[in-house]
Amino acid sequence: MRAAKTLLLLLDISSYLSVCSASSFGHRSGVSPRAFKPPSPRGGRQDNNDARDVIALRGGQQQSDGAGDGGGSASTGSYHGNYVVPTGEKPQAAVNAAVSIAVVEAAVPPPPPAPPVLASAASTNSKLSNLQERTGPAVLMLGAIYLLLKFTGSNGLIGLVFVMQLAMYSESTSVVDDFSKKGNEGIVSFPLQKWWWFATAMMFTSGRKMLTEYTSVTMDQMNLVTFGMTAISLVGAVIQLAMLSGTAVEDIYRSYLGKVACCQFSLLFLVGQSSFWVKTVKEYGLVWVLFPALLVVVNDTMAYVFGVLLGKHKLLPRLSPKKTVEGFVGAGITTLAVAAPLLKRMVGKDGVSNAGRHALTLALYVSLVSPFGGFLASAVKRAHGAKDFGALIPGHGGVVDRFDCQVVTAPFVYLYLKNVLPQ
């Protein structure tokens, strides 16, 4: 393409030189420059009344042309070197200058692109800086949990689980509420119903058993109370929908039912699964909650480290662009390597039969399945235009951002122990 453009420019220069030579010949032979005027677009005829003024090449001063035919009659034109250009035509000197500039620009090579190694190094440095930013809050959080469990034991863990469930439910539903307000769909206000559903879910999971242990009510009575709460939720939601009126009722229904689905999903995915921590700690002890939790921490940390150092292939780019295949594989290998020594150290002298097999089984689940809890959380954030679920933990986001993989692990641990360990 560049060679073709250069050839065309050379042809234009040749035409210009031919015109200049013809014009010079006219002056030497006594012929008026006007004789070399290009033919008129209309059949080559020239207007006899086409008077001209010769404008000097320098200074732009208008002068009369007495040398032309017509004996000093006014004319409209421009004098450029040895020939006259009629008004309305582009001066050949300007064309020549444009040709020269274009030839020079075509001859200048484009600047070389920046070396990709530098960009990769800058990206790695940015990720390492982010890792340092995340490390401090993570260490403080783990230290606070350690101190809580050291002085309060299992009861402290149960209380921590309840607080986490409330925080996770609040964060996940707030993301949807904020998105609905941005889209002007936040027409129906249901904060009371939202938290009524949360209380009902808590009763269904851990609340009933906890109340029967610390109060005089029986489990049958608590089952009846829980069913009554569910019935009130159903009747209240339907009555609220029936009382709506206006031209946009269908839009209100869609907005409201979308929020209801989000709340129910949050209750099932976050509150429902995390309630297995309470079951595990009450039936099998604190170790079997802490050990899988530490495996998730190891897996998540090493996935980030391997992704920063070796990551080149995206794992699920549309859901979580920062996760890489190298990080996923490297984290899995590391988790499997540390699982057995970590469990043996945590159980201590009491020991447990087949500890190595149990450790590898839980590590395999943590490596292959638990990360998909984080992928699902990323899909929810991406669908609602949110970067994080919250800002409670600096460098990490909210509680859901930090425990999305943990809640996926909790039910498997309980069900696995239920089948392989005596209570």
XYZ file of C-alpha atoms in Angstrom:
423
model
C 0.000 0.000 0.000
C 2.804 2.438 0.871
C 4.617 1.670 -2.454
C 1.429 2.409 -4.442
C 0.951 5.740 -2.703
C 4.592 6.706 -3.414
C 4.143 5.856 -7.146
C 1.064 8.071 -7.378
C 2.920 10.934 -5.733
C 5.788 10.612 -8.225
C 3.288 10.782 -11.101
C 1.851 14.007 -9.643
C 5.353 15.521 -9.451
C 6.022 14.584 -13.104
C 2.782 16.267 -14.221
C 3.686 19.392 -12.286
C 7.137 19.598 -13.955
C 5.549 19.241 -17.399
C 3.223 22.158 -16.724
C 6.094 24.320 -15.455
C 8.185 23.556 -18.596
C 5.326 24.450 -20.924
C 4.705 27.683 -19.054
C 8.384 28.691 -19.265
C 8.373 28.023 -23.017
C 5.409 30.355 -23.424
C 7.258 33.224 -21.720
C 10.393 32.711 -23.822
C 8.434 32.669 -27.088
C 6.406 35.784 -26.256
C 3.173 33.886 -25.822
C 0.992 35.050 -22.927
C 0.770 32.674 -19.982
C -2.936 32.811 -20.455
C -2.533 30.717 -23.574
C -1.707 27.779 -21.321
C -4.874 28.047 -19.270
C -6.511 24.636 -18.852
C -9.640 24.186 -20.889
C -12.924 25.053 -19.284
C -14.919 22.158 -17.919
C -17.596 23.033 -20.441
C -16.290 21.705 -23.771
C -12.933 23.461 -23.500
C -14.352 26.980 -24.153
C -12.970 29.956 -22.278
C -15.004 32.897 -21.150
C -13.995 36.109 -22.965
C -15.033 38.100 -19.922
C -12.787 36.047 -17.635
C -10.714 38.963 -16.298
C -7.768 38.190 -14.077
C -5.749 39.802 -11.348
C -2.279 38.477 -10.837
C -1.437 37.988 -7.178
C 2.198 38.030 -6.273
C 3.659 34.791 -4.975
C 5.027 36.537 -1.897
C 3.114 38.984 0.187
C -0.307 38.202 -1.245
C -0.692 41.713 -2.875
C -3.183 41.987 -5.709
C -1.804 43.420 -9.031
C -3.159 43.923 -12.540
C -1.818 41.737 -15.321
C -0.917 43.903 -18.306
C 0.955 41.185 -20.119
C -2.071 39.068 -20.680
C -4.438 39.433 -23.618
C -7.111 42.014 -23.093
C -4.636 44.863 -22.560
C -4.815 45.395 -18.822
C -8.379 44.199 -18.293
C -9.187 42.876 -14.837
C -8.709 39.172 -14.314
C -9.126 36.817 -11.377
C -6.307 34.354 -10.868
C -3.165 33.589 -8.911
C 0.408 33.836 -10.107
C 2.491 30.875 -9.022
C 5.949 30.900 -10.568
C 5.625 30.777 -14.385
C 1.935 30.099 -14.899
C -1.504 31.412 -13.911
C -3.997 29.324 -11.963
C -7.645 30.328 -12.395
C -9.666 31.180 -9.310
C -11.193 28.100 -7.680
C -8.387 25.749 -8.665
C -5.866 24.514 -6.102
C -2.474 26.277 -6.489
C 0.114 23.925 -7.875
C 2.686 25.164 -5.341
C 0.441 23.998 -2.517
C -0.015 20.646 -4.256
C 3.740 20.362 -4.635
C 4.268 21.114 -0.930
C 1.670 18.545 0.069
C 3.368 15.980 -2.192
C 6.752 16.647 -0.594
C 5.345 16.344 2.928
C 3.552 13.106 2.045
C 6.729 11.605 0.576
C 8.691 12.521 3.696
C 6.001 11.069 5.982
C 5.927 7.872 3.943
C 9.688 7.530 4.206
C 9.753 7.935 8.016
C 9.307 4.532 9.710
C 6.848 4.269 12.623
C 8.320 4.154 16.128
C 8.980 0.645 17.443
C 6.411 -0.740 19.932
C 7.217 -0.916 23.622
C 8.864 -4.177 24.659
C 6.225 -6.573 26.067
C 8.644 -7.700 28.747
C 8.402 -4.330 30.438
C 4.596 -4.449 30.513
C 4.666 -7.954 31.945
C 7.132 -6.892 34.596
C 4.954 -3.919 35.533
C 1.907 -6.188 35.826
C 3.830 -8.603 38.052
C 5.001 -5.774 40.296
C 1.433 -4.517 40.590
C 0.190 -7.966 41.606
C 2.974 -8.378 44.148
C 2.085 -4.986 45.607
C -1.531 -6.109 45.845
C -0.392 -9.299 47.603
C 1.446 -7.235 50.190
C -1.650 -5.095 50.686
C -3.798 -8.180 51.294
C -1.354 -9.918 53.623
C -1.616 -7.499 56.556
C -5.433 -7.592 56.960
C -5.428 -11.375 56.447
C -2.887 -11.904 59.237
C -4.831 -9.630 61.579
C -8.081 -11.437 60.814
C -6.567 -14.873 61.423
C -4.986 -13.639 64.645
C -8.320 -12.278 65.906
C -10.067 -15.581 65.127
C -7.305 -17.515 66.894
C -7.644 -15.420 70.032
C -11.429 -15.711 69.967
C -11.346 -19.492 69.704
C -8.571 -19.835 72.269
C -10.590 -18.112 74.982
C -14.144 -19.083 73.991
C -13.772 -22.445 72.242
C -16.693 -23.951 70.371
C -19.213 -21.424 71.669
C -17.105 -18.609 70.263
C -17.052 -20.302 66.863
C -20.838 -20.734 66.881
C -21.322 -17.083 67.721
C -18.852 -16.110 64.988
C -20.774 -18.204 62.463
C -24.035 -16.429 63.310
C -22.404 -13.021 62.868
C -20.885 -14.099 59.553
C -24.230 -15.388 58.302
C -25.895 -12.075 59.054
C -23.061 -10.118 57.380
C -22.986 -12.327 54.272
C -26.745 -12.131 53.796
C -26.700 -8.359 54.195
C -23.859 -7.923 51.677
C -25.283 -10.203 48.992
C -28.775 -8.683 49.088
C -27.400 -5.129 49.218
C -25.530 -5.695 45.944
C -28.814 -6.505 44.229
C -30.633 -3.590 45.906
C -27.966 -1.139 44.743
C -28.140 -2.470 41.193
C -31.945 -2.189 41.155
C -31.753 1.428 42.249
C -29.317 2.205 39.434
C -31.797 0.756 36.957
C -34.791 2.556 38.538
C -36.318 -0.812 39.398
C -36.281 -0.365 43.170
C -40.028 0.256 43.314
C -41.046 -2.281 45.924
C -39.572 -1.821 49.393
C -39.298 -5.074 51.293
C -36.602 -4.711 54.014
C -38.956 -6.162 56.636
C -39.734 -9.219 54.525
C -36.077 -9.696 53.685
C -35.056 -9.972 57.297
C -38.114 -12.072 58.155
C -36.906 -14.596 55.599
C -33.463 -14.528 57.204
C -34.933 -15.262 60.641
C -36.985 -18.108 59.179
C -33.916 -19.624 57.523
C -31.957 -19.392 60.774
C -34.731 -21.283 62.541
C -34.712 -23.961 59.862
C -30.947 -24.521 60.075
C -29.385 -24.073 63.514
C -31.846 -22.001 65.503
C -34.262 -24.750 66.433
C -31.649 -27.034 67.923
C -29.901 -24.212 69.744
C -33.167 -23.049 71.343
C -34.094 -26.537 72.473
C -30.710 -26.879 74.195
C -30.883 -23.594 76.097
C -34.640 -23.328 76.690
C -37.455 -25.617 77.792
C -39.182 -25.783 74.408
C -39.249 -29.057 72.526
C -38.174 -29.727 68.967
C -41.777 -30.411 67.898
C -42.793 -26.994 69.165
C -39.905 -25.358 67.336
C -40.851 -27.147 64.131
C -44.373 -25.742 64.406
C -43.037 -22.232 65.021
C -40.725 -22.483 62.044
C -43.535 -23.663 59.773
C -45.693 -20.769 60.978
C -42.949 -18.288 60.084
C -42.754 -19.784 56.597
C -46.532 -19.476 56.127
C -46.464 -15.830 57.219
C -43.720 -15.125 54.648
C -45.809 -16.628 51.855
C -49.058 -14.864 52.752
C -47.359 -11.511 53.289
C -45.588 -11.602 49.922
C -48.735 -12.479 47.977
C -50.844 -9.819 49.724
C -48.241 -7.158 48.975
C -48.284 -8.071 45.281
C -52.098 -8.069 45.175
C -52.287 -4.542 46.617
C -50.193 -3.033 43.815
C -51.896 -0.972 41.100
C -50.928 1.222 38.176
C -49.747 0.876 34.616
C -46.328 -0.581 35.498
C -47.539 -3.486 37.637
C -45.778 -6.069 35.467
C -42.459 -4.270 35.869
C -42.985 -4.110 39.629
C -43.724 -7.849 39.718
C -40.531 -8.648 37.799
C -38.418 -6.395 40.014
C -39.907 -7.769 43.224
C -39.683 -11.443 42.214
C -36.083 -10.919 41.104
C -35.207 -9.607 44.556
C -37.084 -12.480 46.193
C -35.083 -14.989 44.128
C -31.841 -13.271 45.137
C -32.745 -13.428 48.822
C -33.692 -17.092 48.645
C -30.480 -17.920 46.793
C -28.428 -16.071 49.403
C -30.183 -17.974 52.173
C -29.563 -21.311 50.480
C -25.985 -20.737 49.327
C -24.609 -18.700 52.232
C -26.743 -19.259 55.325
C -27.760 -22.841 54.569
C -24.285 -24.161 53.790
C -22.487 -22.249 56.552
C -24.866 -23.733 59.140
C -22.990 -27.030 58.700
C -20.111 -25.464 60.626
C -22.340 -25.443 63.697
C -23.287 -29.087 63.173
C -19.657 -30.109 62.674
C -18.287 -28.344 65.733
C -21.019 -29.724 67.977
C -20.686 -33.323 66.776
C -17.010 -33.710 65.832
C -15.121 -30.903 67.521
C -13.367 -27.685 66.659
C -10.472 -29.315 64.771
C -12.697 -30.495 61.928
C -13.865 -26.945 61.300
C -10.462 -25.311 61.537
C -8.569 -27.883 59.456
C -10.681 -27.526 56.268
C -10.779 -23.762 56.788
C -6.965 -23.629 56.839
C -6.814 -25.767 53.703
C -9.010 -23.229 51.931
C -6.733 -20.421 53.111
C -3.668 -22.276 51.789
C -5.360 -23.015 48.476
C -6.579 -19.458 47.962
C -3.218 -17.920 48.877
C -1.148 -20.243 46.709
C -3.517 -19.795 43.762
C -2.795 -16.089 43.941
C 0.982 -16.594 44.301
C 1.260 -19.067 41.427
C -0.981 -16.868 39.309
C 1.256 -13.861 39.891
C 4.515 -15.690 39.215
C 3.555 -18.185 36.496
C 0.041 -17.335 35.349
C -0.337 -17.102 31.550
C -3.555 -18.980 30.718
C -6.905 -17.713 31.984
C -9.063 -20.301 33.722
C -12.535 -18.726 33.436
C -11.896 -15.283 31.909
C -15.542 -14.253 31.604
C -16.302 -14.911 35.258
C -12.991 -14.258 37.007
C -10.364 -12.753 34.671
C -7.585 -12.845 37.281
C -7.754 -16.609 37.920
C -5.295 -18.687 35.899
C -4.783 -22.359 35.108
C -1.286 -22.220 36.574
C -2.640 -20.776 39.817
C -5.378 -23.418 40.033
C -2.978 -26.324 39.470
C -0.210 -24.946 41.661
C -2.632 -24.302 44.515
C -4.017 -27.822 44.255
C -0.585 -29.426 44.436
C 0.408 -27.282 47.406
C -2.832 -28.015 49.275
C -2.412 -31.763 48.808
C 1.205 -31.540 49.978
C 0.476 -29.771 53.271
C -2.815 -31.517 54.147
C -1.559 -34.642 55.932
C 1.220 -32.989 57.999
C -1.182 -30.187 58.996
C -3.913 -32.564 60.199
C -1.484 -34.747 62.156
C -0.139 -31.677 63.894
C -3.611 -30.368 64.733
C -4.962 -33.621 66.181
C -1.802 -34.041 68.279
C -1.350 -37.008 70.560
C -4.964 -38.083 70.447
C -4.613 -38.872 66.789
C -7.239 -40.211 64.428
C -7.296 -43.384 62.396
C -6.546 -43.002 58.687
C -5.659 -39.364 59.214
C -3.658 -39.233 55.981
C -6.560 -40.532 53.899
C -9.016 -38.091 55.485
C -6.607 -35.210 54.952
C -6.065 -35.998 51.271
C -9.795 -36.442 50.662
C -10.647 -33.064 52.162
C -7.685 -31.430 50.384
C -8.831 -32.855 47.058
C -12.318 -31.412 47.528
C -10.902 -28.055 48.612
C -8.657 -27.941 45.532
C -11.180 -29.063 42.899
C -14.602 -27.886 44.117
C -14.266 -25.108 46.687
C -12.788 -22.542 44.249
C -16.010 -22.677 42.246
C -17.762 -20.986 45.131
C -15.531 -18.013 44.409
C -16.286 -18.243 40.687
C -20.015 -18.155 41.382
C -19.595 -15.148 43.668
C -17.631 -13.422 40.891
C -20.498 -14.072 38.466
C -22.967 -12.459 40.878
C -20.746 -9.381 41.262
C -20.199 -9.088 37.509
C -23.916 -9.408 36.789
C -24.704 -6.541 39.165
C -21.766 -4.264 38.347
C -20.055 -4.578 41.752
C -16.325 -4.907 42.363
C -16.710 -6.410 45.862
C -19.562 -7.438 48.117
C -18.395 -5.010 50.784
C -15.450 -3.112 52.230
C -15.215 -4.565 55.732
C -11.830 -6.245 55.179
C -9.250 -3.930 53.530
C -7.675 -5.464 50.446
C -10.203 -8.319 50.403
C -13.636 -6.724 50.200
C -16.534 -8.009 52.253
C -17.244 -11.147 54.252
C -18.633 -12.946 51.200
C -15.486 -12.147 49.228
C -13.387 -13.817 51.909
C -15.604 -16.808 52.801
C -17.285 -17.720 49.495
C -15.077 -20.825 49.151
C -15.357 -21.682 52.832
C -19.150 -22.055 52.777
C -18.930 -24.522 49.869
C -16.578 -26.695 51.935
C -18.675 -26.827 55.121
C -21.440 -29.258 54.043
C -19.010 -31.716 52.439
C -16.882 -31.890 55.584
C -19.890 -32.673 57.764
C -21.339 -35.276 55.390
C -17.931 -36.908 54.900
C -17.292 -37.145 58.629
C -20.800 -38.487 59.107
C -19.871 -41.490 56.978
C -16.270 -42.189 58.052
C -15.958 -41.131 61.697
C -17.936 -42.256 64.729
C -19.475 -39.451 66.764
